Amino acid sequence: MGCFLTNSSLGRKLVMSISGCFLVLFLLFHMAMNVVAIINGEAYNMICGFLGANWYALVGTAVLALGVFVHFVYAFILTYQNRKARGNVRYAVTVTEKGVDWASKNMLVLGVIVILGLALHMTHFWSKMMLVELMGEHTNNMGLAPTDGAALIKYTFSQWYNVVLYLVWFAALWLHLNHGVWSMFQTVGWANDTWLPRLKCIAKLVSGLIFLGFAAVVVVFFVKSKCCCC
């Protein structure tokens, strides 16, 4: 089984699909959690406290980190092998295949942007919240409690350049998921002629929901910060 998952192209795609499904579920949860910040800051901070440096949160973070690592390592391997298999064909004049969108041809590029956005997010939030708790500190370098996620969101998205960077990140994530969600079902053989159009529709709904949920938090807090300054 181990050889199949590592040495077989189908096995590697299966690992990509399973890890991708796990990450999509996490994104839906994280998006829903962030939307709470728009509705009630205190409720959001209660969630932050519950998901602080507790053993279950640490286990979840470790599993999530492993999922991200596996997903993108396999993405690089598959991309390299696909290019190697095509050889010099990729340098010839190409014709856009029917039914193949831009995102499907640039999944690795989108994935790299997603990883860079994740690093930015970790710097802005994880390092000032869970990491601070793990270090045994009661406040971060901004003088905020590590569970005061609402104040951290408010500060981060009061700066226009952070708003732009995060919206670019979310757009790349949207394009990546728009192809990736239906593709992972196709890999496991669930995308026949009847179900493929339905799965593509579901992929658009899921990716759109994730994008709109995350983007709403960024835009709402940016607008609030400008209204408060008026």
CSV table of N, CA, C and O in Angstrom, one decimal, residues 95-102 104-105 182 196 200:
chain,number,residue,atom,x,y,z
A,95,VAL,N,-2.4,24.6,-27.9
A,95,VAL,CA,-3.8,24.9,-28.1
A,95,VAL,C,-4.6,24.6,-26.9
A,95,VAL,O,-4.5,23.5,-26.3
A,96,THR,N,-5.5,25.6,-26.5
A,96,THR,CA,-6.2,25.3,-25.2
A,96,THR,C,-7.2,24.2,-25.4
A,96,THR,O,-8.0,24.2,-26.4
A,97,GLU,N,-7.1,23.2,-24.6
A,97,GLU,CA,-8.0,22.0,-24.7
A,97,GLU,C,-9.4,22.4,-24.3
A,97,GLU,O,-9.6,23.2,-23.4
A,98,LYS,N,-10.4,21.8,-25.0
A,98,LYS,CA,-11.8,22.1,-24.6
A,98,LYS,C,-12.1,21.6,-23.2
A,98,LYS,O,-11.8,20.5,-22.8
A,99,GLY,N,-12.7,22.5,-22.4
A,99,GLY,CA,-13.1,22.1,-21.1
A,99,GLY,C,-12.0,22.2,-20.0
A,99,GLY,O,-12.2,21.9,-18.9
A,100,VAL,N,-10.8,22.7,-20.4
A,100,VAL,CA,-9.7,22.8,-19.5
A,100,VAL,C,-9.5,24.3,-19.2
A,100,VAL,O,-9.2,25.1,-20.1
A,101,ASP,N,-9.8,24.7,-17.9
A,101,ASP,CA,-9.7,26.1,-17.6
A,101,ASP,C,-8.3,26.5,-17.2
A,101,ASP,O,-7.4,25.7,-17.0
A,102,TRP,N,-8.1,27.8,-16.9
A,102,TRP,CA,-6.8,28.4,-16.6
A,102,TRP,C,-6.3,27.8,-15.3
A,102,TRP,O,-5.2,27.5,-15.1
A,104,SER,N,-6.8,24.9,-13.8
A,104,SER,CA,-6.3,23.6,-13.9
A,104,SER,C,-4.9,23.5,-14.4
A,104,SER,O,-4.2,22.5,-14.1
A,105,LYS,N,-4.5,24.5,-15.2
A,105,LYS,CA,-3.2,24.5,-15.8
A,105,LYS,C,-2.2,25.2,-14.9
A,105,LYS,O,-1.0,25.1,-15.1
A,182,TRP,N,-13.6,19.6,-7.4
A,182,TRP,CA,-14.2,18.5,-8.2
A,182,TRP,C,-13.2,17.5,-8.7
A,182,TRP,O,-13.4,16.4,-8.9
A,196,LEU,N,-20.0,14.7,-13.1
A,196,LEU,CA,-19.0,15.7,-13.3
A,196,LEU,C,-19.5,17.2,-13.4
A,196,LEU,O,-19.0,18.0,-12.6
A,200,LYS,N,-18.7,20.0,-10.5
A,200,LYS,CA,-18.1,21.3,-10.8
A,200,LYS,C,-18.9,22.4,-10.3
A,200,LYS,O,-18.4,23.4,-9.8
